[in-house]
Short mmCIF file of C-alpha atoms in Angstrom, two decimals:
data_model
loop_
_atom_site.label_atom_id
_atom_site.label_comp_id
_atom_site.label_asym_id
_atom_site.label_seq_id
_atom_site.Cartn_x
_atom_site.Cartn_y
_atom_site.Cartn_z
CA UNK C 199 18.28 -9.93 -7.51
CA UNK C 200 16.48 -7.00 -9.81
CA UNK C 201 15.92 -3.78 -7.51
CA UNK C 202 16.35 -0.08 -8.34
CA UNK C 203 17.70 0.50 -4.94
CA UNK C 204 19.20 -1.33 -2.52
CA UNK C 205 18.09 -1.25 1.07
CA UNK C 206 20.39 -0.85 4.11
CA UNK C 207 22.33 -3.71 4.80
CA UNK C 208 20.40 -4.02 8.01
CA UNK C 209 17.50 -4.23 6.34
CA UNK C 210 18.42 -6.73 4.29
CA UNK C 211 19.22 -8.89 6.84
CA UNK C 212 15.71 -8.84 7.98
CA UNK C 213 15.42 -11.91 4.70
CA UNK C 214 13.41 -10.08 2.30
CA UNK C 215 11.96 -12.22 -0.35
CA UNK C 216 13.04 -10.27 -3.23
CA UNK C 217 11.78 -10.32 -6.07
CA UNK C 218 8.39 -11.42 -4.94
CA UNK C 219 7.25 -14.63 -6.62
CA UNK C 220 4.66 -14.47 -9.71
CA UNK C 221 2.11 -17.18 -10.36
CA UNK C 222 -0.42 -17.53 -12.97
CA UNK C 223 -4.12 -17.84 -11.37
CA UNK C 224 -6.33 -20.47 -13.69
CA UNK C 225 -9.50 -18.76 -13.59
CA UNK C 226 -12.23 -19.64 -16.22
CA UNK C 227 -13.91 -15.98 -15.82
CA UNK C 228 -11.09 -14.73 -17.52
CA UNK C 229 -10.26 -17.85 -19.87
CA UNK C 230 -13.44 -17.06 -21.35
CA UNK C 231 -12.51 -13.65 -22.22
CA UNK C 232 -9.08 -14.49 -23.50
CA UNK C 233 -7.40 -12.79 -20.56
CA UNK C 234 -4.58 -14.47 -18.35
CA UNK C 235 -4.51 -13.69 -15.12
CA UNK C 236 -0.99 -13.33 -13.13
CA UNK C 237 -0.87 -12.68 -9.09
CA UNK C 238 1.82 -10.98 -7.99
CA UNK C 239 2.52 -12.03 -4.71
CA UNK C 240 3.99 -8.86 -2.69
CA UNK C 241 2.27 -10.51 0.35
CA UNK C 242 5.29 -13.06 0.32
CA UNK C 243 8.19 -10.71 0.78
CA UNK C 244 8.21 -10.47 4.35
CA UNK C 245 6.14 -11.78 7.14
CA UNK C 246 5.56 -8.60 8.76
CA UNK C 247 6.48 -5.94 6.23
CA UNK C 248 4.22 -7.08 3.91
CA UNK C 249 3.86 -5.77 0.24
CA UNK C 250 4.22 -2.57 -0.85
CA UNK C 251 4.81 -1.44 2.97
CA UNK C 252 8.39 -3.34 2.70
CA UNK C 253 9.28 -1.46 -0.81
CA UNK C 254 7.99 2.12 0.36
CA UNK C 255 9.14 1.55 4.06
CA UNK C 256 13.25 0.15 3.56
CA UNK C 257 14.13 3.55 2.05
CA UNK C 258 12.72 5.57 4.43
CA UNK C 259 13.83 3.24 7.39
CA UNK C 260 17.36 3.37 5.86
CA UNK C 261 16.99 7.16 5.90
CA UNK C 262 16.02 7.65 9.36
CA UNK C 263 19.66 6.35 10.65
CA UNK C 264 18.35 5.35 13.74
CA UNK C 265 16.18 8.30 14.37
CA UNK C 266 12.51 8.19 15.91
CA UNK C 267 9.98 7.29 13.10
CA UNK C 268 6.96 9.26 13.06
CA UNK C 269 3.92 8.66 10.95
CA UNK C 270 0.38 8.78 10.36
CA UNK C 271 -2.34 6.60 9.92
CA UNK C 272 -6.00 5.84 10.43
CA UNK C 273 -7.34 3.11 13.42
CA UNK C 274 -6.98 -0.08 10.70
CA UNK C 275 -3.61 1.38 8.76
CA UNK C 276 -1.59 -1.39 7.64
CA UNK C 277 1.11 1.37 6.93
CA UNK C 278 1.08 1.97 10.97
CA UNK C 279 1.31 -2.01 11.36
CA UNK C 280 4.06 -2.31 9.35
CA UNK C 281 6.08 0.62 10.72
CA UNK C 282 5.63 -0.72 14.29
CA UNK C 283 7.05 -4.15 13.44
CA UNK C 284 9.80 -2.54 11.60
CA UNK C 285 10.59 -0.42 15.02
CA UNK C 286 10.69 -3.79 17.11
CA UNK C 287 12.58 -6.09 14.28
CA UNK C 288 15.27 -2.75 13.94
CA UNK C 289 15.29 -1.51 17.32
CA UNK C 290 13.75 1.72 16.48
CA UNK C 291 11.46 4.12 18.17
CA UNK C 292 8.20 4.68 16.45
CA UNK C 293 5.48 6.73 17.17
CA UNK C 294 1.89 6.66 15.17
CA UNK C 295 -0.42 9.88 15.01
CA UNK C 296 -3.94 8.06 14.49
CA UNK C 297 -6.77 10.01 13.19
CA UNK C 298 -9.66 10.81 15.56
CA UNK C 299 -9.11 12.08 18.99
CA UNK C 300 -12.30 10.09 20.12
CA UNK C 301 -10.17 6.62 19.72
CA UNK C 302 -8.38 7.76 22.66
CA UNK C 303 -10.59 6.88 25.33
CA UNK C 304 -11.81 3.38 23.54
CA UNK C 305 -10.07 0.21 23.45
CA UNK C 306 -7.70 -0.48 21.04
CA UNK C 307 -8.74 -2.08 18.19
CA UNK C 308 -6.61 -5.27 16.90
CA UNK C 309 -4.86 -3.26 14.62
CA UNK C 310 -3.56 -0.57 16.75
CA UNK C 311 -3.50 -3.08 19.59
CA UNK C 312 -0.63 -5.01 17.47
CA UNK C 313 1.06 -1.53 16.74
CA UNK C 314 1.36 -0.80 20.80
CA UNK C 315 2.47 -4.54 21.40
CA UNK C 316 4.97 -3.82 18.93
CA UNK C 317 6.25 -0.72 20.77
CA UNK C 318 4.84 2.19 18.93
CA UNK C 319 3.40 4.99 20.96
CA UNK C 320 0.13 5.85 19.93
CA UNK C 321 -1.24 9.78 19.75
CA UNK C 322 -4.68 10.55 18.73
CA UNK C 323 -5.82 13.87 17.01
CA UNK C 324 -8.21 15.38 16.16
CA UNK C 325 -9.91 14.70 12.49
CA UNK C 326 -9.46 18.56 11.21
CA UNK C 327 -5.82 18.73 12.73
CA UNK C 328 -5.20 15.60 10.78
CA UNK C 329 -6.52 16.66 7.35
CA UNK C 330 -4.04 19.70 7.87
CA UNK C 331 -1.06 17.48 8.85
CA UNK C 332 1.00 18.38 5.67
CA UNK C 333 0.78 22.05 6.60
CA UNK C 334 4.25 22.93 8.09
CA UNK C 335 2.66 24.58 11.44
CA UNK C 336 -0.03 21.77 12.21
CA UNK C 337 3.02 19.36 11.94
CA UNK C 338 5.29 21.35 13.94
CA UNK C 339 2.90 21.60 16.35
CA UNK C 340 1.62 17.99 16.34
CA UNK C 341 5.26 16.91 16.87
CA UNK C 342 5.75 19.31 19.86
CA UNK C 343 2.45 18.07 21.30
CA UNK C 344 3.79 14.47 21.37
CA UNK C 345 7.52 15.50 22.86
CA UNK C 346 9.32 15.06 19.30
CA UNK C 347 12.91 16.43 18.91
CA UNK C 348 13.12 17.89 15.66
CA UNK C 349 16.41 16.92 15.26
CA UNK C 350 15.95 12.72 16.38
CA UNK C 351 12.66 12.61 14.31
CA UNK C 352 12.30 11.32 11.00
CA UNK C 353 8.53 11.51 9.64
CA UNK C 354 7.00 9.52 7.45
CA UNK C 355 3.48 10.48 5.60
CA UNK C 356 0.53 8.96 5.53
CA UNK C 357 0.75 5.36 3.56
CA UNK C 358 4.39 6.03 3.60
CA UNK C 359 4.34 7.80 0.17
CA UNK C 360 7.06 10.26 -0.60
CA UNK C 361 9.55 10.51 -3.02
CA UNK C 362 11.72 7.80 -1.26
CA UNK C 363 9.29 5.66 -1.30
CA UNK C 364 8.18 5.74 -4.76
CA UNK C 365 11.57 5.27 -5.77
CA UNK C 366 11.49 2.24 -3.59
CA UNK C 367 8.16 0.87 -5.36
CA UNK C 368 10.11 1.53 -8.73
CA UNK C 369 11.82 -2.09 -8.15
CA UNK C 370 7.91 -3.78 -8.33
CA UNK C 371 7.74 -2.45 -11.88
CA UNK C 372 11.19 -3.33 -12.88
CA UNK C 373 10.29 -6.90 -11.65
CA UNK C 374 7.16 -7.35 -13.97
CA UNK C 375 9.05 -5.75 -17.05
CA UNK C 376 7.84 -7.92 -20.05
CA UNK C 377 5.70 -10.08 -17.84
CA UNK C 378 2.17 -8.43 -18.24
CA UNK C 379 0.53 -6.15 -20.31
CA UNK C 380 -1.33 -4.56 -17.50
CA UNK C 381 -0.27 -4.39 -14.30
CA UNK C 382 -2.96 -3.81 -11.58
CA UNK C 383 -2.37 -2.41 -8.27
CA UNK C 384 -5.04 -1.32 -5.05
CA UNK C 385 -3.97 2.57 -4.26
CA UNK C 386 -4.49 4.24 -1.15
CA UNK C 387 -1.86 7.50 -1.49
CA UNK C 388 -0.83 6.32 -5.11
CA UNK C 389 3.10 6.32 -4.27
CA UNK C 390 2.98 2.50 -4.73
CA UNK C 391 1.29 3.30 -8.53
CA UNK C 392 3.95 5.99 -8.89
CA UNK C 393 6.84 3.81 -8.29
CA UNK C 394 5.67 0.90 -10.08
CA UNK C 395 4.72 2.77 -13.41
CA UNK C 396 8.15 4.26 -13.40
CA UNK C 397 9.72 0.99 -13.29
CA UNK C 398 8.22 -0.94 -16.29
CA UNK C 399 8.88 -1.12 -20.00
CA UNK C 400 7.20 1.19 -22.54
CA UNK C 401 3.95 0.03 -23.53
CA UNK C 402 3.04 -1.74 -20.76
CA UNK C 403 0.25 0.01 -18.48
CA UNK C 404 -0.87 0.16 -14.97
CA UNK C 405 -4.41 0.23 -13.89
CA UNK C 406 -4.83 1.58 -10.44
CA UNK C 407 -7.81 1.12 -8.36
CA UNK C 408 -8.62 3.66 -5.86
CA UNK C 409 -9.71 2.44 -2.20
CA UNK C 410 -10.41 5.85 -0.68
CA UNK C 411 -13.28 7.58 -1.78
CA UNK C 412 -12.47 10.49 -4.11
CA UNK C 413 -11.00 11.80 -7.17
CA UNK C 414 -7.82 13.71 -6.56
CA UNK C 415 -5.55 10.31 -6.70
CA UNK C 416 -4.37 11.23 -10.06
CA UNK C 417 -3.06 14.72 -9.17
CA UNK C 418 -1.32 13.15 -6.23
CA UNK C 419 0.27 10.51 -8.49
CA UNK C 420 1.75 13.30 -10.75
CA UNK C 421 3.00 15.14 -7.83
CA UNK C 422 4.66 12.43 -6.28
CA UNK C 423 6.21 10.90 -9.35
CA UNK C 424 7.44 14.72 -9.93
CA UNK C 425 8.99 14.44 -6.60
CA UNK C 426 10.81 11.49 -7.18
CA UNK C 427 12.02 11.35 -10.68
CA UNK C 428 11.45 14.82 -11.91
CA UNK C 429 8.41 14.64 -14.14
CA UNK C 430 5.48 11.91 -15.13
CA UNK C 431 6.60 8.23 -15.62
CA UNK C 432 5.00 5.43 -17.41
CA UNK C 433 1.60 4.69 -18.58
CA UNK C 434 -1.78 4.50 -16.18
CA UNK C 435 -5.10 5.10 -15.63
CA UNK C 436 -7.83 5.01 -12.92
CA UNK C 437 -10.68 3.24 -12.12
CA UNK C 438 -12.62 4.46 -9.37
CA UNK C 439 -15.62 2.29 -9.25
CA UNK C 440 -14.57 -0.45 -7.07
CA UNK C 441 -13.87 1.29 -3.48
CA UNK C 442 -17.58 -0.05 -2.34
CA UNK C 443 -17.86 3.52 -0.62
CA UNK C 444 -14.32 4.11 0.44
CA UNK C 445 -11.62 2.86 3.18
CA UNK C 446 -12.81 0.25 5.31
CA UNK C 447 -15.95 -0.13 3.59
CA UNK C 448 -17.19 -3.99 2.48
CA UNK C 449 -20.42 -5.04 1.38
CA UNK C 450 -21.74 -8.94 1.76
CA UNK C 451 -21.03 -9.00 -2.45
CA UNK C 452 -17.53 -8.07 -1.82
CA UNK C 453 -17.10 -10.53 1.27
CA UNK C 454 -18.65 -13.51 -0.95
CA UNK C 455 -16.20 -12.92 -3.91
CA UNK C 456 -13.15 -12.74 -1.63
CA UNK C 457 -14.31 -16.17 -0.08
CA UNK C 458 -14.70 -18.03 -3.84
CA UNK C 459 -11.68 -16.32 -4.95
CA UNK C 460 -9.73 -17.90 -1.56
CA UNK C 461 -11.58 -21.08 -2.87
CA UNK C 462 -10.33 -20.91 -6.21
CA UNK C 463 -7.01 -20.04 -5.59
CA UNK C 464 -5.93 -20.91 -2.19
CA UNK C 465 -4.88 -17.62 -1.34
CA UNK C 466 -5.98 -15.75 1.69
CA UNK C 467 -7.62 -12.37 0.46
CA UNK C 468 -7.13 -9.21 2.50
CA UNK C 469 -10.35 -7.21 2.61
CA UNK C 470 -9.69 -3.70 2.26
CA UNK C 471 -7.17 -3.40 -0.80
CA UNK C 472 -6.99 -6.74 -2.33
CA UNK C 473 -10.46 -8.10 -2.64
CA UNK C 474 -11.35 -4.68 -4.01
CA UNK C 475 -8.67 -4.76 -6.69
CA UNK C 476 -9.28 -8.50 -7.51
CA UNK C 477 -13.29 -7.67 -7.55
CA UNK C 478 -12.45 -4.93 -10.03
CA UNK C 479 -10.23 -6.72 -12.39
CA UNK C 480 -12.67 -9.67 -12.81
CA UNK C 481 -15.26 -6.88 -13.59
CA UNK C 482 -13.43 -5.47 -16.13
CA UNK C 483 -12.50 -8.98 -17.55
CA UNK C 484 -16.48 -9.63 -17.82
CA UNK C 485 -16.74 -6.07 -19.14
CA UNK C 486 -14.51 -6.89 -22.05
CA UNK C 487 -12.08 -3.94 -20.88
CA UNK C 488 -9.04 -6.19 -21.68
CA UNK C 489 -8.36 -7.07 -25.10
CA UNK C 490 -8.29 -10.63 -25.86
CA UNK C 491 -4.80 -12.11 -25.47
CA UNK C 492 -4.13 -9.83 -22.56
CA UNK C 493 -2.21 -10.59 -19.61
CA UNK C 494 -2.84 -8.78 -16.11
CA UNK C 495 -0.53 -9.20 -13.35
CA UNK C 496 -2.36 -7.97 -9.94
CA UNK C 497 -0.61 -6.96 -7.09
CA UNK C 498 -1.09 -8.70 -4.20
CA UNK C 499 0.01 -5.83 -1.39
CA UNK C 500 -1.46 -7.66 2.15
CA UNK C 501 -2.91 -10.50 3.76
CA UNK C 502 -5.61 -10.96 5.70
CA UNK C 503 -5.08 -9.31 9.25
CA UNK C 504 -4.35 -12.36 12.17
CA UNK C 505 -5.00 -10.58 15.48
#
């Protein structure tokens, strides 16, 4: 097994499929540009702790050492779903702090309902508080409000991105050493990109496709790499054109692309992250952004949500 940090034996007992498969996707849209497309199937690592969620959560769950795991996310957060599933599978208590106090009095959407069914306690906070959640005083108040005992609580940040997670994601890059010229990944909080870039060989580059609207991700990635490794690692760049207006935004154009890709390659395409990544990589190939002879590996970090 190629890995930079072996998870706790109890986590290994969950049976992750590592390294995840790497498949070639024959596609004439890439072939006519002289580009070879590979799919890094991180969505096949584990049926419930999918893709980068396994890589980011495993080191954090080991560090939690049985304590209650408190973490953060929006109403459709894949990270919350994965943390809740991990809690059920490992017998850990989990609390999800959800962005949007107004949601507290509404029926749970399918994603949050799955979290609750897996035993996660949900606590809704107003959006202003949520934006300040990394401030120590705000975090302390949030923990007090949910009745969390500081001695028995392990806090995982939004998206699971912290130094431990970044070091866990380094294994993704290690699995792709020598396999592609460019590795493309969809980015939320930047933790996967930060670790992936650190694990690759010199000369391999990472393309990050930000899914959240805004221009601050580059600084976040550099900060995460500094926290994890003491400084910047690897070669990477961001292209912010393909988020379709921000997280949870889709369009008929994007849906049509995803359906077409599914039919071409027999791959169920998760809409919020993976579809936007694949759309962006396909558009960049058509623009000639990749020199002829380039091999691009697109990381499939999630699967469609089955309620």
